[in-house]
Amino acid sequence: MKQPFKAIVAVSQNGVIGKNGDLPWRLAEDLKWFKKITMGHVVLMGRKTWDSLPFPLPGRKNWVISRSLEKKEGMQVFGSIEEAEENLDPEEQIFVIGGGEIYAQTLAKCREIYVTEVLQSVDDGDAFFPSIEEDFKVEEILDENEAFILRRWVRKP
């Protein structure tokens, strides 16, 4: 049995997750959480998310969904989410880390989603996160401060 996917995302108050191929904010505390939660696991992303990284995320298997990218040092490329899933070791946990298209294609496979609600709105964002309230419920709050609230959501039975 394949492990269910998990997702991790930071979302503005108005649903924005990206702007011009990057995060619209810099939150060091949130990035620490991201590292802590995903360390040692597979991180699955689309090509645009891969392109936004300065280098492969250390301590994690970087898997990229792309039909055009060539494999590089520190990452693996798969033509589809299904192909990536077939290559997953049953002991491994896979975290979807973006962007918008990849989230849309994988949320149905996710059992848990770590959502950082960034306490600001972004006017001109170009990547968005779908609403999850219908299928998921908040299980716990991991962090809450003046910049963001990090919640772990789990799929409703």
Backbone as ProteinMPNN parsed JSONL, in Angstrom:
{"seq_chain_A": "MKQPFKAIVAVSQNGVIGKNGDLPWRLAEDLKWFKKITMGHVVLMGRKTWDSLPFPLPGRKNWVISRSLEKKEGMQVFGSIEEAEENLDPEEQIFVIGGGEIYAQTLAKCREIYVTEVLQSVDDGDAFFPSIEEDFKVEEILDENEAFILRRWVRKP", "coords_chain_A": {"N_chain_A": [[0.85, -1.207, 0.0], [0.631, 2.106, -0.967], [1.989, 4.986, 0.588], [-0.115, 7.591, 1.76], [-0.192, 10.875, 0.351], [1.188, 13.904, 1.731], [0.727, 17.394, 2.183], [2.262, 20.629, 2.112], [2.011, 24.046, 2.686], [2.083, 27.601, 2.289], [-0.208, 30.169, 2.651], [-1.775, 33.165, 1.67], [-4.159, 35.488, 3.172], [-6.043, 35.832, 1.185], [-5.842, 33.578, -0.397], [-3.549, 33.385, -1.995], [-0.55, 31.845, -3.128], [1.724, 32.268, -4.533], [3.78, 34.548, -6.442], [4.919, 35.94, -9.359], [6.606, 33.681, -9.765], [7.687, 33.181, -7.24], [7.703, 33.168, -3.596], [5.44, 35.415, -2.031], [6.296, 36.593, 0.298], [8.638, 36.753, 3.069], [9.285, 34.692, 5.546], [11.033, 33.793, 8.096], [10.605, 32.15, 10.338], [8.508, 30.501, 9.501], [9.8, 29.157, 7.416], [11.592, 27.656, 8.892], [9.835, 25.865, 10.15], [8.897, 24.561, 7.841], [11.235, 23.265, 6.989], [11.712, 21.587, 9.208], [9.424, 19.92, 9.183], [9.516, 18.687, 6.653], [12.03, 17.524, 6.418], [14.168, 14.813, 5.598], [12.343, 13.499, 4.053], [10.535, 12.823, 0.941], [10.21, 15.509, -1.273], [7.816, 16.799, -3.352], [7.371, 18.533, -6.321], [6.381, 21.012, -8.77], [7.721, 22.136, -11.966], [8.023, 24.966, -11.985], [8.168, 25.593, -9.283], [10.494, 24.199, -8.646], [12.28, 25.699, -10.233], [12.271, 28.034, -8.788], [13.785, 27.559, -6.584], [16.943, 28.048, -4.953], [18.772, 25.984, -4.887], [18.843, 22.336, -4.767], [16.713, 21.1, -2.167], [18.303, 20.471, 0.816], [18.89, 17.314, 2.507], [16.588, 16.076, 1.782], [14.679, 14.191, -0.632], [14.456, 15.491, -3.743], [11.883, 15.72, -5.893], [10.656, 16.282, -9.085], [7.951, 17.207, -11.098], [7.719, 17.156, -14.459], [7.536, 17.514, -17.976], [9.497, 18.389, -19.586], [11.923, 19.034, -18.345], [15.37, 18.243, -17.725], [17.029, 15.722, -15.855], [18.919, 16.679, -13.028], [21.819, 17.075, -10.888], [21.009, 16.122, -7.606], [18.259, 15.978, -7.87], [15.225, 14.342, -9.032], [13.391, 13.655, -11.973], [10.054, 13.303, -13.022], [7.558, 12.345, -15.357], [4.913, 12.464, -14.685], [2.557, 12.667, -11.951], [1.642, 10.177, -11.241], [3.705, 8.538, -12.159], [5.759, 9.326, -10.441], [4.667, 8.462, -8.033], [4.706, 5.692, -8.398], [7.382, 5.207, -8.081], [7.883, 5.524, -5.454], [9.169, 4.509, -2.398], [7.7, 2.229, -0.103], [8.224, 2.876, 2.539], [8.712, 5.537, 2.538], [7.778, 8.98, 2.995], [5.821, 11.301, 1.263], [5.861, 14.697, 0.494], [3.944, 17.205, -0.84], [4.936, 20.179, -2.278], [4.248, 22.253, -3.923], [3.822, 23.856, -7.131], [0.753, 25.688, -7.536], [-0.628, 24.177, -9.588], [0.306, 21.569, -9.145], [-0.539, 21.122, -6.52], [-3.334, 21.164, -7.002], [-3.59, 18.844, -8.519], [-2.892, 16.862, -6.719], [-4.2, 17.01, -4.252], [-6.388, 15.351, -3.767], [-5.169, 12.98, -3.135], [-4.042, 13.438, -0.726], [-3.698, 13.022, 2.819], [-3.089, 14.585, 4.935], [-2.553, 18.058, 5.508], [-0.306, 20.62, 5.914], [-0.826, 23.832, 6.722], [0.253, 27.05, 6.465], [-1.127, 29.909, 7.439], [-0.736, 32.926, 6.219], [-0.763, 36.053, 7.631], [-1.693, 38.225, 5.936], [-2.788, 39.983, 2.99], [-2.381, 39.457, -0.523], [-2.162, 41.378, -3.271], [-1.583, 41.073, -6.084], [-1.119, 38.377, -6.709], [-0.261, 35.312, -8.484], [-0.497, 32.615, -8.286], [-2.488, 30.167, -6.743], [-4.09, 28.592, -3.882], [-6.288, 25.868, -3.598], [-9.543, 25.756, -1.988], [-9.89, 23.972, 1.073], [-11.585, 23.383, 3.107], [-13.943, 21.885, 2.881], [-13.22, 19.19, 2.676], [-11.293, 18.713, 4.604], [-10.304, 18.985, 8.088], [-9.267, 21.071, 10.838], [-6.718, 19.76, 12.765], [-4.704, 20.331, 14.601], [-3.032, 23.212, 16.034], [0.081, 24.337, 15.29], [1.752, 26.503, 15.514], [1.483, 29.935, 16.32], [1.536, 33.285, 15.677], [2.26, 36.844, 15.276], [2.658, 37.027, 12.555], [1.835, 34.688, 11.185], [-0.3, 31.721, 11.191], [0.126, 28.382, 11.835], [-1.352, 25.472, 10.89], [-2.274, 22.044, 11.219], [-4.047, 20.14, 9.071], [-6.413, 17.498, 8.68], [-7.754, 14.885, 6.63], [-11.266, 14.634, 6.431], [-13.263, 11.984, 7.783]], "CA_chain_A": [[0.0, 0.0, 0.0], [1.385, 3.356, -1.063], [1.708, 5.981, 1.626], [-0.822, 8.763, 1.235], [0.597, 12.089, 0.269], [0.92, 15.032, 2.614], [1.075, 18.638, 1.484], [2.652, 21.724, 2.993], [1.785, 25.25, 1.886], [1.831, 28.88, 2.968], [-1.278, 30.807, 1.891], [-2.198, 34.477, 2.178], [-5.572, 35.556, 3.568], [-6.9, 35.762, 0.001], [-5.607, 32.359, -1.168], [-2.36, 33.455, -2.849], [0.634, 31.093, -2.684], [2.886, 32.659, -5.312], [3.745, 35.775, -7.235], [6.089, 36.029, -10.242], [7.489, 32.535, -9.581], [8.331, 33.17, -5.926], [6.809, 33.433, -2.471], [5.247, 36.865, -1.895], [6.718, 37.003, 1.64], [9.815, 36.094, 3.643], [8.995, 34.415, 6.958], [12.078, 32.872, 8.552], [10.032, 31.192, 11.283], [7.746, 29.537, 8.706], [10.762, 28.329, 6.692], [12.117, 26.689, 9.877], [8.805, 24.82, 10.258], [8.917, 23.82, 6.577], [12.403, 22.389, 7.023], [11.508, 20.585, 10.263], [8.356, 18.994, 8.79], [9.834, 17.941, 5.417], [13.383, 16.951, 6.458], [14.258, 13.362, 5.536], [11.252, 12.96, 3.239], [10.477, 13.216, -0.461], [9.424, 16.71, -1.561], [7.32, 16.713, -4.733], [7.054, 19.887, -6.774], [6.333, 21.269, -10.2], [8.916, 22.756, -12.527], [8.159, 26.372, -11.58], [8.644, 25.593, -7.893], [11.91, 23.807, -8.732], [13.027, 26.837, -10.776], [12.333, 29.113, -7.79], [14.727, 27.188, -5.518], [18.341, 28.36, -5.281], [19.485, 24.703, -5.002], [17.984, 21.264, -4.231], [16.538, 21.188, -0.716], [19.18, 19.473, 1.434], [18.302, 16.375, 3.463], [15.319, 15.587, 1.243], [14.7, 13.784, -2.041], [13.761, 16.493, -4.542], [11.23, 15.115, -7.051], [10.043, 17.329, -9.887], [7.045, 16.764, -12.16], [7.938, 17.974, -15.65], [7.701, 16.749, -19.205], [10.569, 18.982, -20.383], [13.169, 19.197, -17.595], [16.363, 17.179, -17.669], [17.474, 15.403, -14.499], [20.16, 17.335, -12.615], [22.345, 16.658, -9.592], [20.184, 16.469, -6.451], [16.818, 15.899, -8.114], [14.725, 13.363, -9.99], [12.296, 14.186, -12.776], [9.024, 12.36, -13.431], [6.641, 12.937, -16.326], [3.569, 12.591, -14.117], [2.428, 12.364, -10.53], [1.499, 8.724, -11.146], [5.039, 7.962, -12.32], [6.472, 9.588, -9.181], [4.055, 7.593, -7.018], [5.182, 4.327, -8.654], [8.783, 5.114, -7.665], [7.96, 5.795, -4.022], [9.405, 3.393, -1.485], [6.585, 2.2, 0.866], [8.648, 3.467, 3.817], [8.928, 6.97, 2.382], [6.654, 9.909, 3.067], [5.932, 12.295, 0.203], [5.269, 16.002, 0.785], [3.724, 18.067, -1.996], [5.336, 21.52, -1.843], [3.804, 23.276, -4.86], [2.95, 25.002, -6.919], [-0.7, 25.606, -7.622], [-1.104, 23.072, -10.434], [0.642, 20.3, -8.501], [-1.499, 20.979, -5.411], [-4.647, 20.829, -7.556], [-3.564, 17.461, -9.0], [-2.553, 15.881, -5.676], [-4.946, 17.136, -2.993], [-7.261, 14.187, -3.578], [-4.336, 11.903, -2.595], [-3.481, 13.859, 0.568], [-4.373, 12.723, 4.084], [-2.775, 15.691, 5.849], [-2.001, 19.26, 4.882], [0.213, 21.639, 6.824], [-1.139, 25.117, 6.093], [0.644, 28.284, 7.134], [-1.974, 31.012, 7.022], [0.028, 34.16, 6.332], [-1.753, 37.049, 8.044], [-1.68, 39.383, 5.041], [-3.358, 39.739, 1.666], [-1.467, 39.743, -1.62], [-3.038, 41.909, -4.317], [-1.325, 40.681, -7.461], [-0.596, 37.012, -6.781], [-0.612, 34.601, -9.713], [-0.678, 31.188, -7.99], [-3.47, 30.096, -5.662], [-4.326, 27.296, -3.253], [-7.738, 25.605, -3.567], [-10.169, 25.662, -0.671], [-9.843, 22.591, 1.583], [-12.481, 23.27, 4.265], [-14.988, 20.884, 2.668], [-12.69, 17.832, 2.807], [-10.328, 18.606, 5.701], [-10.593, 19.746, 9.308], [-8.06, 21.394, 11.6], [-6.407, 18.784, 13.806], [-3.941, 21.013, 15.647], [-2.309, 24.434, 15.694], [1.481, 24.095, 15.642], [2.403, 27.774, 15.827], [0.618, 31.084, 16.098], [2.227, 34.524, 16.035], [1.655, 38.003, 14.586], [2.854, 36.918, 11.102], [1.143, 33.543, 10.581], [-0.818, 30.616, 12.001], [0.401, 27.097, 11.18], [-2.296, 24.444, 11.318], [-2.244, 20.736, 10.547], [-5.382, 19.713, 8.687], [-6.504, 16.091, 8.306], [-8.927, 14.593, 5.816], [-12.447, 14.204, 7.178], [-13.584, 10.574, 7.492]], "C_chain_A": [[0.878, 1.246, 0.0], [0.984, 4.282, 0.087], [0.858, 7.082, 1.013], [0.123, 9.964, 1.219], [0.263, 13.002, 1.44], [1.272, 16.269, 1.794], [1.467, 19.667, 2.531], [2.626, 22.988, 2.142], [1.679, 26.458, 2.806], [0.883, 29.658, 2.064], [-1.617, 32.158, 2.515], [-3.682, 34.426, 2.54], [-6.515, 35.443, 2.375], [-6.497, 34.633, -0.948], [-4.367, 32.341, -2.048], [-1.224, 32.62, -2.249], [1.888, 31.508, -3.441], [2.652, 33.911, -6.114], [5.04, 35.839, -8.035], [7.097, 34.911, -9.973], [8.202, 32.484, -8.245], [7.264, 33.319, -4.841], [6.658, 34.95, -2.32], [5.689, 37.405, -0.523], [7.987, 36.271, 2.026], [9.56, 35.919, 5.128], [9.973, 33.352, 7.452], [11.514, 31.783, 9.458], [9.233, 30.111, 10.538], [8.698, 28.614, 7.944], [11.405, 27.296, 7.627], [11.131, 25.534, 10.05], [8.82, 23.929, 9.02], [10.061, 22.806, 6.582], [12.196, 21.255, 8.019], [10.509, 19.505, 9.822], [8.778, 18.118, 7.608], [11.178, 17.22, 5.45], [13.331, 15.419, 6.455], [13.201, 12.709, 4.662], [11.434, 13.324, 1.764], [9.676, 14.514, -0.546], [9.097, 16.705, -3.054], [6.878, 18.097, -5.17], [6.951, 19.938, -8.287], [7.598, 21.986, -10.653], [9.105, 24.197, -12.062], [8.644, 26.475, -10.137], [10.124, 25.225, -7.867], [12.761, 24.993, -9.186], [13.192, 27.951, -9.746], [13.332, 28.813, -6.672], [16.158, 27.557, -5.923], [19.173, 27.094, -5.513], [18.537, 23.621, -4.494], [17.893, 21.372, -2.708], [17.353, 20.092, -0.046], [18.424, 18.566, 2.409], [16.965, 15.812, 3.032], [15.536, 15.098, -0.18], [13.848, 14.794, -2.805], [13.211, 15.833, -5.804], [10.443, 16.198, -7.773], [9.173, 16.701, -10.974], [7.243, 17.704, -13.341], [8.074, 17.061, -16.858], [8.902, 17.257, -19.996], [11.922, 19.053, -19.667], [14.081, 17.99, -17.725], [16.759, 16.963, -16.213], [18.801, 16.102, -14.219], [20.604, 16.733, -11.289], [21.373, 17.074, -8.487], [18.692, 16.426, -6.686], [16.496, 14.774, -9.072], [13.541, 13.979, -10.711], [11.35, 13.055, -13.15], [8.061, 13.077, -14.365], [5.246, 13.155, -15.782], [3.603, 12.279, -12.627], [2.339, 10.856, -10.328], [2.864, 8.038, -11.25], [5.862, 8.16, -11.04], [5.976, 8.623, -8.106], [4.546, 6.148, -7.165], [6.613, 4.125, -8.167], [8.98, 5.352, -6.17], [8.16, 4.499, -3.241], [8.276, 3.4, -0.45], [6.94, 2.83, 2.224], [8.752, 4.99, 3.744], [7.635, 7.76, 2.491], [6.87, 10.975, 1.994], [5.179, 13.561, 0.6], [5.163, 16.799, -0.506], [4.03, 19.493, -1.542], [5.004, 22.595, -2.884], [4.266, 23.015, -6.277], [1.499, 24.667, -7.132], [-1.221, 24.422, -8.425], [-0.86, 21.718, -9.77], [-0.279, 20.066, -7.299], [-2.851, 20.524, -5.947], [-4.709, 19.364, -7.971], [-3.379, 16.432, -7.883], [-3.412, 15.962, -4.421], [-5.852, 15.945, -2.717], [-6.493, 13.008, -2.967], [-3.857, 12.201, -1.167], [-4.36, 13.467, 1.75], [-4.199, 13.865, 5.078], [-2.238, 16.853, 5.045], [-1.559, 20.213, 5.987], [0.024, 22.983, 6.133], [-0.665, 26.255, 6.995], [-0.254, 29.379, 6.579], [-1.2, 32.297, 7.298], [-0.969, 35.295, 6.552], [-1.586, 38.353, 7.263], [-2.372, 38.984, 3.754], [-2.332, 40.136, 0.618], [-2.321, 40.128, -2.823], [-2.828, 41.267, -5.677], [-0.68, 39.305, -7.561], [-1.025, 36.331, -8.064], [-0.691, 33.087, -9.523], [-1.536, 31.094, -6.735], [-3.61, 28.682, -5.124], [-5.827, 27.063, -3.197], [-8.255, 25.537, -2.132], [-10.179, 24.202, -0.206], [-10.869, 22.339, 2.694], [-13.528, 22.167, 4.125], [-14.496, 19.472, 2.993], [-11.767, 17.615, 4.006], [-10.805, 19.39, 6.912], [-9.282, 19.99, 10.052], [-7.89, 20.381, 12.722], [-5.643, 19.44, 14.951], [-3.333, 22.296, 15.104], [-0.887, 24.252, 16.202], [2.205, 25.371, 16.054], [1.413, 28.891, 15.53], [1.381, 32.309, 16.573], [1.637, 35.672, 15.231], [1.772, 37.9, 13.062], [2.037, 35.798, 10.459], [0.593, 32.602, 11.648], [-0.546, 29.336, 11.208], [-0.519, 26.042, 11.77], [-2.037, 23.155, 10.541], [-3.689, 20.313, 10.327], [-5.345, 18.224, 8.353], [-7.804, 15.874, 7.52], [-10.067, 14.117, 6.719], [-12.76, 12.76, 6.815], [-14.701, 10.463, 6.444]], "O_chain_A": [[1.748, 1.413, 0.854], [-0.176, 4.35, 0.493], [1.083, 7.47, -0.133], [1.092, 10.038, 1.975], [-0.797, 12.891, 2.056], [2.028, 16.189, 0.826], [1.054, 19.585, 3.688], [3.145, 23.009, 1.026], [1.241, 26.349, 3.952], [1.127, 29.794, 0.865], [-1.731, 32.279, 3.735], [-4.371, 33.447, 2.252], [-7.657, 35.009, 2.526], [-6.764, 34.7, -2.148], [-4.151, 31.374, -2.78], [-0.962, 32.67, -1.047], [2.997, 31.148, -3.045], [1.522, 34.289, -6.426], [6.131, 35.799, -7.465], [8.303, 35.156, -9.954], [9.224, 31.81, -8.121], [6.092, 33.562, -5.126], [7.633, 35.687, -2.464], [5.463, 38.579, -0.23], [8.367, 35.288, 1.389], [9.612, 36.886, 5.887], [9.761, 32.156, 7.248], [11.906, 30.621, 9.352], [9.283, 28.938, 10.909], [8.438, 27.415, 7.835], [11.725, 26.188, 7.198], [11.531, 24.371, 10.093], [8.765, 22.704, 9.125], [9.877, 21.642, 6.225], [12.472, 20.095, 7.711], [10.727, 18.317, 10.062], [8.436, 16.936, 7.563], [11.441, 16.381, 4.589], [12.564, 14.807, 7.2], [13.17, 11.484, 4.545], [12.367, 14.038, 1.395], [8.595, 14.618, 0.033], [9.987, 16.619, -3.9], [6.105, 18.758, -4.478], [7.38, 19.021, -8.987], [8.431, 22.388, -9.841], [10.229, 24.608, -11.773], [9.444, 27.352, -9.811], [10.915, 25.852, -7.161], [13.817, 25.269, -8.616], [14.145, 28.727, -9.818], [13.688, 29.704, -5.901], [16.542, 27.401, -7.083], [20.161, 27.124, -6.247], [17.532, 23.936, -3.857], [18.876, 21.696, -2.042], [17.128, 18.91, -0.305], [17.456, 18.982, 3.046], [16.282, 15.15, 3.812], [16.467, 15.535, -0.857], [12.654, 14.932, -2.539], [13.975, 15.433, -6.682], [9.668, 16.935, -7.163], [9.6, 15.785, -11.676], [6.971, 18.901, -13.243], [8.653, 15.977, -16.775], [9.296, 16.628, -20.979], [12.961, 19.124, -20.324], [13.616, 16.855, -17.822], [16.816, 17.913, -15.432], [19.696, 16.117, -15.064], [19.866, 15.982, -10.651], [20.956, 18.231, -8.428], [17.921, 16.796, -5.801], [17.352, 14.307, -9.823], [12.776, 14.742, -10.12], [11.789, 11.976, -13.548], [7.781, 14.263, -14.194], [4.474, 13.936, -16.338], [4.563, 11.699, -12.118], [2.89, 10.317, -9.368], [3.147, 7.083, -10.526], [6.579, 7.254, -10.614], [6.768, 8.041, -7.364], [4.774, 5.464, -6.168], [7.015, 2.999, -7.871], [10.11, 5.377, -5.682], [7.419, 3.531, -3.407], [7.917, 4.47, 0.042], [6.055, 3.262, 2.963], [8.866, 5.656, 4.773], [6.557, 7.286, 2.133], [7.978, 11.489, 1.838], [4.014, 13.507, 0.992], [6.163, 17.039, -1.184], [3.468, 19.971, -0.556], [5.437, 23.738, -2.739], [5.004, 22.07, -6.557], [1.063, 23.532, -6.94], [-2.15, 23.739, -7.995], [-1.71, 20.83, -9.824], [-0.745, 18.948, -7.08], [-3.451, 19.596, -5.404], [-5.739, 18.71, -7.805], [-3.676, 15.253, -8.078], [-3.355, 15.054, -3.591], [-6.06, 15.574, -1.562], [-7.099, 12.133, -2.35], [-3.33, 11.32, -0.487], [-5.586, 13.562, 1.696], [-5.044, 14.086, 5.946], [-1.557, 16.67, 4.036], [-2.337, 20.565, 6.875], [0.63, 23.249, 5.095], [-1.119, 26.401, 8.13], [-0.161, 29.737, 5.405], [-1.03, 32.704, 8.447], [-1.9, 35.479, 5.768], [-1.37, 39.423, 7.833], [-2.527, 37.799, 3.459], [-1.518, 41.033, 0.835], [-3.1, 39.321, -3.332], [-3.801, 40.948, -6.361], [0.199, 39.085, -8.394], [-2.027, 36.71, -8.671], [-0.924, 32.353, -10.484], [-1.34, 31.846, -5.781], [-3.296, 27.705, -5.804], [-6.573, 27.956, -2.793], [-7.499, 25.292, -1.193], [-10.446, 23.299, -0.999], [-11.006, 21.211, 3.167], [-13.953, 21.58, 5.12], [-15.25, 18.653, 3.518], [-11.49, 16.476, 4.382], [-11.595, 20.327, 6.795], [-8.322, 19.231, 9.921], [-8.797, 20.169, 13.527], [-5.892, 19.151, 16.122], [-3.141, 22.457, 13.898], [-0.668, 24.04, 17.395], [3.151, 25.333, 16.841], [0.609, 28.796, 14.603], [1.821, 32.373, 17.721], [0.615, 35.495, 14.568], [1.064, 38.607, 12.345], [1.594, 35.933, 9.319], [0.956, 32.669, 12.822], [-0.941, 29.222, 10.048], [-0.483, 25.753, 12.966], [-1.639, 23.174, 9.376], [-4.455, 20.15, 11.277], [-4.356, 17.738, 7.803], [-8.8, 16.572, 7.715], [-9.869, 13.318, 7.634], [-12.551, 12.348, 5.674], [-15.098, 9.356, 6.08]]}, "name": "protein", "num_of_chains": 1, "seq": "MKQPFKAIVAVSQNGVIGKNGDLPWRLAEDLKWFKKITMGHVVLMGRKTWDSLPFPLPGRKNWVISRSLEKKEGMQVFGSIEEAEENLDPEEQIFVIGGGEIYAQTLAKCREIYVTEVLQSVDDGDAFFPSIEEDFKVEEILDENEAFILRRWVRKP"}
